[in-house]
Amino acid sequence: MNIILLGPPGAGKGTQAQRLVERFGMKQLSTGDMLRAAVKAGTPVGLKAKAVMDAGELVSDEIVSALIGDELDAMPEGQGAIFDGYPRTAAQAASLDEILASRGKALDHVIELDVDEDALVERITGRFTCASCGKGYHDKFERPSVEGTCDKCGGHEFKRRPDDNEETVRTRMAEYRAKTAPILPIYEARGIVARVDGMADMDAVTASIEKVLQG
Ligand code: ADP
Ligand code: AMP
């Protein structure tokens, strides 16, 4: 099964993707994570993307679609993909159709996380992750059970994203509204969109998504 998690920054896409990976053995394909890895490694893609990401704007469609194609090719046959943060423009949605079709794959569901924009700045400015395994946390909504220790891997180092500041978040929201939200009708016309209340607590959101996947 291949699904898209769609929603503005901070909607909970990464949180829910991590849970689906654990529950169903799917693969999370986050273009944001791929780009951050490229920035860290100092690759040509990373060098191009850094300033754009720091500003909260969108990296070019060609770059992100190439990253997605490469990741899909590296996946074992039969493993389901969770597209997290991709596609973000109509051009990317068209590329994804081609990328999937040329590999004999299809999209099963687009899960729209419906959230109240006012809550997102608080979610994003409180976000942090384990530096070793990448598990996501939040200052207020999901602290490690033992302070300073990752629940998943026992690591003690945590990090915050440089673009998770209020000013950049506003630009990222504007980009979402202008370029990403308009792609929903493409999938609505295909009858594959399920809307989930992203303001519910994390477990309730997971339960709603699982219900969609289990049909
Ligand atoms: P996205 O991947 O859509 O940008 P994240 O999954 O990283 O969003 O979530 C942003 C922050 O909000 C994280 O710190 C996460 O722990 C927290 N969060 C995610 N889902 C919920 C929820 N349903 N209720 C409260 N906080 C949440
Ligand atoms: P995210 O981790 O999804 O919040 O993405 C972080 C940043 O990476 C975004 O603000 C963009 O600059 C860039 N980015 C991630 N995914 C995409 C995409 N599909 N298209 C364009 N830019 C992206």
XYZ file of C-alpha atoms and ligand atoms in Angstrom:
265
model
C 0.000 0.000 0.000
C 1.275 3.481 -0.886
C -0.109 6.539 0.865
C 0.407 10.283 1.067
C 0.161 12.109 4.388
C -0.909 15.618 3.505
C -1.114 18.588 5.841
C 0.620 21.844 6.737
C 3.900 21.946 8.659
C 3.340 20.639 12.172
C 0.151 18.748 11.257
C 1.671 15.507 12.561
C 2.780 13.821 9.308
C 6.174 12.733 10.627
C 4.738 11.599 13.961
C 2.118 9.446 12.289
C 4.526 8.150 9.635
C 6.893 6.897 12.358
C 4.004 5.024 13.948
C 2.908 3.438 10.640
C 6.491 2.338 10.014
C 6.523 0.549 13.366
C 3.048 -0.918 13.021
C 3.016 -1.973 9.360
C 6.669 -2.045 8.295
C 6.053 0.639 5.699
C 8.827 2.994 4.600
C 8.642 6.710 5.444
C 9.724 8.821 2.488
C 10.175 12.322 3.877
C 11.673 14.755 1.393
C 12.388 17.106 4.314
C 14.500 14.399 5.997
C 16.235 13.580 2.700
C 17.063 17.250 2.125
C 18.328 17.729 5.695
C 20.577 14.687 5.232
C 21.884 16.204 1.983
C 22.555 19.534 3.716
C 24.394 17.754 6.527
C 26.479 15.720 4.083
C 27.269 18.821 2.033
C 26.199 17.209 -1.268
C 25.493 19.425 -4.309
C 21.748 19.048 -3.628
C 22.302 20.032 0.001
C 24.323 23.086 -0.968
C 21.529 24.226 -3.282
C 18.724 23.483 -0.828
C 20.082 24.980 2.386
C 19.241 28.660 1.936
C 15.822 27.835 0.478
C 14.973 25.626 3.462
C 16.267 28.178 5.962
C 13.903 30.709 4.399
C 10.953 28.279 4.560
C 10.484 28.296 0.800
C 10.155 25.284 -1.485
C 13.121 23.493 -3.018
C 12.816 22.848 -6.775
C 10.394 20.199 -8.005
C 13.159 18.465 -9.994
C 15.362 18.006 -6.935
C 12.710 16.530 -4.664
C 11.173 14.282 -7.328
C 14.631 12.874 -8.138
C 15.178 12.130 -4.431
C 11.840 10.314 -4.235
C 12.561 8.223 -7.349
C 15.931 7.145 -5.949
C 14.453 6.188 -2.579
C 11.666 4.172 -4.187
C 14.200 2.295 -6.267
C 16.109 1.344 -3.129
C 13.028 -0.185 -1.460
C 12.431 -3.919 -1.349
C 9.668 -5.252 -3.598
C 6.267 -5.136 -1.911
C 7.097 -2.632 0.840
C 4.531 0.153 1.159
C 5.558 3.817 0.995
C 4.381 6.718 3.123
C 4.974 9.977 1.283
C 5.555 12.602 3.978
C 5.968 16.192 2.824
C 5.787 15.191 -0.857
C 4.147 16.083 -3.199
C 3.942 19.782 -2.304
C 3.081 21.278 -5.727
C 0.936 20.313 -8.717
C 4.124 19.582 -10.683
C 5.311 17.209 -7.952
C 1.906 15.483 -7.909
C 2.231 14.910 -11.670
C 5.794 13.631 -11.234
C 4.686 11.250 -8.502
C 2.075 9.762 -10.836
C 4.774 9.121 -13.419
C 7.295 7.841 -10.900
C 4.776 5.344 -9.520
C 3.334 4.283 -12.878
C 6.772 3.633 -14.356
C 7.465 1.275 -11.452
C 4.101 -0.497 -11.652
C 2.901 1.107 -8.420
C -0.175 3.149 -7.491
C -1.470 5.406 -4.731
C -4.014 3.866 -2.400
C -4.887 6.706 -0.032
C -4.234 10.383 0.503
C -4.733 11.137 4.174
C -5.408 14.769 4.843
C -4.563 15.818 8.394
C -7.061 18.523 9.130
C -5.625 20.995 11.658
C -6.250 24.393 13.108
C -3.462 26.649 11.866
C -3.331 28.584 15.144
C -2.080 25.464 16.945
C 0.736 24.807 14.512
C 3.213 27.448 15.619
C 3.155 25.986 19.144
C 3.574 22.463 17.777
C 6.507 23.437 15.596
C 8.378 25.668 18.009
C 8.178 22.894 20.668
C 9.361 20.133 18.343
C 12.636 18.243 18.865
C 14.008 14.851 17.819
C 16.473 12.271 19.060
C 19.818 12.953 17.394
C 20.566 9.201 17.100
C 17.319 7.587 15.898
C 15.222 10.570 14.816
C 12.237 9.835 17.053
C 10.093 12.955 17.336
C 9.152 14.674 20.597
C 7.498 17.860 21.806
C 8.253 20.088 24.809
C 4.634 19.979 25.929
C 2.816 17.209 24.023
C 5.310 14.331 23.960
C 8.243 14.434 26.336
C 10.560 11.416 26.742
C 9.289 9.274 29.653
C 12.685 9.619 31.339
C 13.886 13.205 31.008
C 16.899 13.442 28.678
C 16.689 9.829 27.439
C 15.130 8.742 24.144
C 12.278 6.242 24.685
C 13.168 4.411 21.509
C 16.963 4.070 21.464
C 18.162 5.324 24.873
C 20.125 8.167 23.251
C 20.833 11.312 25.257
C 21.275 13.885 22.526
C 18.391 15.773 21.003
C 18.200 18.354 18.258
C 15.957 21.102 16.937
C 15.540 22.215 13.340
C 16.907 25.628 12.379
C 13.733 26.338 10.369
C 11.430 25.651 13.324
C 11.218 29.301 14.317
C 8.091 31.410 14.240
C 9.107 33.608 11.312
C 10.041 30.721 8.993
C 6.954 28.808 10.083
C 4.753 31.637 8.792
C 6.432 31.425 5.376
C 6.105 27.627 5.357
C 2.374 27.929 6.128
C 1.949 30.460 3.326
C 3.751 28.113 0.922
C 1.434 25.304 2.006
C -1.676 27.394 1.439
C -0.542 28.729 -1.933
C 1.071 25.666 -3.495
C 0.236 22.478 -1.614
C -3.405 22.766 -0.520
C -4.455 23.276 -4.177
C -3.295 19.742 -5.082
C -5.974 18.108 -2.900
C -8.693 18.334 -5.590
C -6.508 16.215 -7.914
C -6.796 13.345 -5.467
C -10.372 14.133 -4.456
C -11.376 13.653 -8.084
C -9.915 10.144 -7.859
C -11.900 9.394 -4.694
C -8.832 8.488 -2.626
C -8.808 11.294 -0.037
C -9.635 10.537 3.591
C -9.851 13.439 5.996
C -8.630 12.844 9.534
C -8.946 15.185 12.521
C -5.325 16.141 13.176
C -6.259 18.149 16.284
C -7.140 14.998 18.208
C -4.490 13.468 20.461
C -1.753 11.485 18.731
C -3.191 8.047 19.544
C -6.621 9.026 18.255
C -5.090 10.315 15.020
C -3.194 7.030 14.604
C -6.393 5.051 15.198
C -8.252 7.079 12.556
C -5.479 6.543 10.015
C -5.349 2.809 10.718
C -9.088 2.633 10.161
C -8.637 4.177 6.718
C -5.802 1.803 5.830
C -7.715 -1.230 6.992
C -10.673 -0.104 4.890
P 4.910 17.447 10.476
O 5.743 16.232 10.134
O 3.535 17.408 9.847
O 5.615 18.746 10.215
P 5.299 16.523 13.231
O 4.798 15.125 13.162
O 6.759 16.718 13.304
O 4.638 17.416 12.043
O 4.587 17.212 14.485
C 4.983 18.516 14.919
C 5.096 18.538 16.451
O 3.791 18.393 17.013
C 5.956 17.410 17.008
O 6.750 17.923 18.057
C 4.935 16.387 17.526
O 5.439 15.725 18.691
C 3.722 17.240 17.852
N 2.460 16.572 17.499
C 2.219 15.758 16.438
N 0.933 15.318 16.441
C 0.339 15.880 17.530
C -0.982 15.821 18.105
N -1.952 15.103 17.530
N -1.207 16.540 19.220
C -0.221 17.300 19.794
N 1.025 17.385 19.322
C 1.325 16.704 18.201
P 9.580 19.378 6.118
O 10.586 18.534 6.834
O 8.597 18.564 5.335
O 8.901 20.373 7.043
O 10.397 20.222 5.026
C 11.395 21.144 5.423
C 11.769 22.027 4.240
O 12.352 21.230 3.201
C 10.606 22.758 3.561
O 10.284 23.988 4.198
C 11.170 22.972 2.151
O 12.118 24.024 2.113
C 11.938 21.664 1.921
N 11.093 20.624 1.315
C 10.736 19.423 1.892
N 9.971 18.706 1.070
C 9.807 19.454 -0.051
C 9.076 19.263 -1.271
N 8.353 18.148 -1.494
N 9.143 20.250 -2.195
C 9.864 21.368 -1.996
N 10.554 21.618 -0.869
C 10.525 20.672 0.101
